[in-house]
PDB file of C-alpha atoms in Angstrom:
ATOM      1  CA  UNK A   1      66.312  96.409 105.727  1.00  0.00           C
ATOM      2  CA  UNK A   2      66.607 100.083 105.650  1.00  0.00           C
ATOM      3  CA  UNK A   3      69.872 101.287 104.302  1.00  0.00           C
ATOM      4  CA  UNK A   4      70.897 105.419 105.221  1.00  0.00           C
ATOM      5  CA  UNK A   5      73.594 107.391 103.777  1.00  0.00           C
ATOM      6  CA  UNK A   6      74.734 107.726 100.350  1.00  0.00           C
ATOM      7  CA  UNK A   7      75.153 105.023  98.124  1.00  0.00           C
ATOM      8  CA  UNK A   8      77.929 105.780  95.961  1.00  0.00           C
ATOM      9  CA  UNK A   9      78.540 104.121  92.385  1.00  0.00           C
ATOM     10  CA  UNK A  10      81.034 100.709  92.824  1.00  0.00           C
ATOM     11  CA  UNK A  11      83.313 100.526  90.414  1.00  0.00           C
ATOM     12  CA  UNK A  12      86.834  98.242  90.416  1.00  0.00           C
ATOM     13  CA  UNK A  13      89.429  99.180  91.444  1.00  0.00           C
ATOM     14  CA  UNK A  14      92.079  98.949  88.621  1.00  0.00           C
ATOM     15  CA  UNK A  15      95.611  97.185  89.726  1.00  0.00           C
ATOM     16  CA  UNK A  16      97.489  96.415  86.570  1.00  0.00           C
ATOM     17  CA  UNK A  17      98.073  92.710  86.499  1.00  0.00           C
ATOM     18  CA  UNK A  18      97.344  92.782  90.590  1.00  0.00           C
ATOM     19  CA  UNK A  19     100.562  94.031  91.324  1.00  0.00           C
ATOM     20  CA  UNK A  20      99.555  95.520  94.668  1.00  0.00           C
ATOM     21  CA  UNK A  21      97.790  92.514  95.715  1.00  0.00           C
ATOM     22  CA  UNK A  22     101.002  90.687  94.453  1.00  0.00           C
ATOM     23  CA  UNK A  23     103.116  92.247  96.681  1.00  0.00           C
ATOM     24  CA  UNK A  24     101.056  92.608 100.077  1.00  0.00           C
ATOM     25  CA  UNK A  25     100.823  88.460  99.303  1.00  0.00           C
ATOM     26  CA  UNK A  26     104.244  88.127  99.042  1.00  0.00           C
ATOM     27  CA  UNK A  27     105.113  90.303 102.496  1.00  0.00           C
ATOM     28  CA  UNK A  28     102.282  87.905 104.003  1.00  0.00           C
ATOM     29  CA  UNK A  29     103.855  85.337 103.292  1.00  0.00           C
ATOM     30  CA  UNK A  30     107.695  86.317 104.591  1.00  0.00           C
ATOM     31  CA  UNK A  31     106.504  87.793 107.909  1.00  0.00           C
ATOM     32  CA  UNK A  32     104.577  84.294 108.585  1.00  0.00           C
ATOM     33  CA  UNK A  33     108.287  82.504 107.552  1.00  0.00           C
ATOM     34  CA  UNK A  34     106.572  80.617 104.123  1.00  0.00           C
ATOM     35  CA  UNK A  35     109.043  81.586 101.861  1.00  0.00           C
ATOM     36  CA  UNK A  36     108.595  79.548  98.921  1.00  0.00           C
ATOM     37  CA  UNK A  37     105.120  81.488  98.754  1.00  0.00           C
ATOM     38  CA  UNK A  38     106.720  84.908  99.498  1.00  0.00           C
ATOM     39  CA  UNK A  39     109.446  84.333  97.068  1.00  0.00           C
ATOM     40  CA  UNK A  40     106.911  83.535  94.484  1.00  0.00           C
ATOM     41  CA  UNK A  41     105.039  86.288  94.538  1.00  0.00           C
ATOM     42  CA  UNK A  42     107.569  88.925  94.905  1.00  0.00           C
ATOM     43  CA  UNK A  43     109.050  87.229  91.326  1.00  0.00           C
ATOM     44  CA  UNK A  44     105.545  87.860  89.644  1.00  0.00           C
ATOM     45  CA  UNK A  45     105.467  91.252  91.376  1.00  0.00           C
ATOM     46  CA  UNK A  46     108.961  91.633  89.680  1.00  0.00           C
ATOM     47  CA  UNK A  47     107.749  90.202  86.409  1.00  0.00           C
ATOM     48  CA  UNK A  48     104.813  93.102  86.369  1.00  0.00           C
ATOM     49  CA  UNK A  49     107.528  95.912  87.339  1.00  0.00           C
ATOM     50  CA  UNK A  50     109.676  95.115  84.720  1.00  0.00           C
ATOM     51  CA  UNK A  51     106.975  95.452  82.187  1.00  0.00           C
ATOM     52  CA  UNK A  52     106.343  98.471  83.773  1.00  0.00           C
ATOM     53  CA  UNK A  53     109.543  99.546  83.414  1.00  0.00           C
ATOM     54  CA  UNK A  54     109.657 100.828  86.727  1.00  0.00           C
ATOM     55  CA  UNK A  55     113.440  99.993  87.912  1.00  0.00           C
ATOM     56  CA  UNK A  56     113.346 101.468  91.706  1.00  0.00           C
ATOM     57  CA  UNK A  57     110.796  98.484  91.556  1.00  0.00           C
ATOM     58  CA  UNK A  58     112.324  95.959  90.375  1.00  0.00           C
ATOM     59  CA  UNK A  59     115.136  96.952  92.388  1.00  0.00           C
ATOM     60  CA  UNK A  60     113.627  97.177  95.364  1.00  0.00           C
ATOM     61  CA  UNK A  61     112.298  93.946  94.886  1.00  0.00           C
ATOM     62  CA  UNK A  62     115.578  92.339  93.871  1.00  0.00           C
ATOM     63  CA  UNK A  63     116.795  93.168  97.808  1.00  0.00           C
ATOM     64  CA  UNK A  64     113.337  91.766  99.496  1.00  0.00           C
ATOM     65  CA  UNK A  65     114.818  88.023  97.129  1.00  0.00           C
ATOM     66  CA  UNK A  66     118.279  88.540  98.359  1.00  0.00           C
ATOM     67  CA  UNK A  67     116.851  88.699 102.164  1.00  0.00           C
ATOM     68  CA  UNK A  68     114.774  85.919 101.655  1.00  0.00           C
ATOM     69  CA  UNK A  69     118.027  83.473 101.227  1.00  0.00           C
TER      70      UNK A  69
END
């Protein structure tokens, strides 16, 4: 196979503790109405936020719980 264009070096992507992927996993999950699955990854995504210390996070969080009820 002949391949064009510029091959660029692949490297990872670095998401501490897979926060992003955390989240978009638990949205997922509450727009498709599972949310035992939703709620438990929003609470890891809030686990990793608090470690990060980043309140507006964790806050923001906290609300996308509360709706879930």
């Amino acid at each position: 196979d002949l391949v064009t264009g510029v091959q660029t070096c692949a490297l990872p992507i670095y998401i501490p503790n897979n926060l992003n992927l955390n989240l978009q996993l638990a949205v997922y999950y509450k727009d498709n109405g599972d949310t035992a699955n939703a709620r438990k990854y929003y609470e890891e995504s809030k686990r990793i936020a608090e470690i990060a210390q980043n309140q507006a996070l964790v806050d923001s969080i906290d609300s996308e719980l509360a709706a879930l009820n």
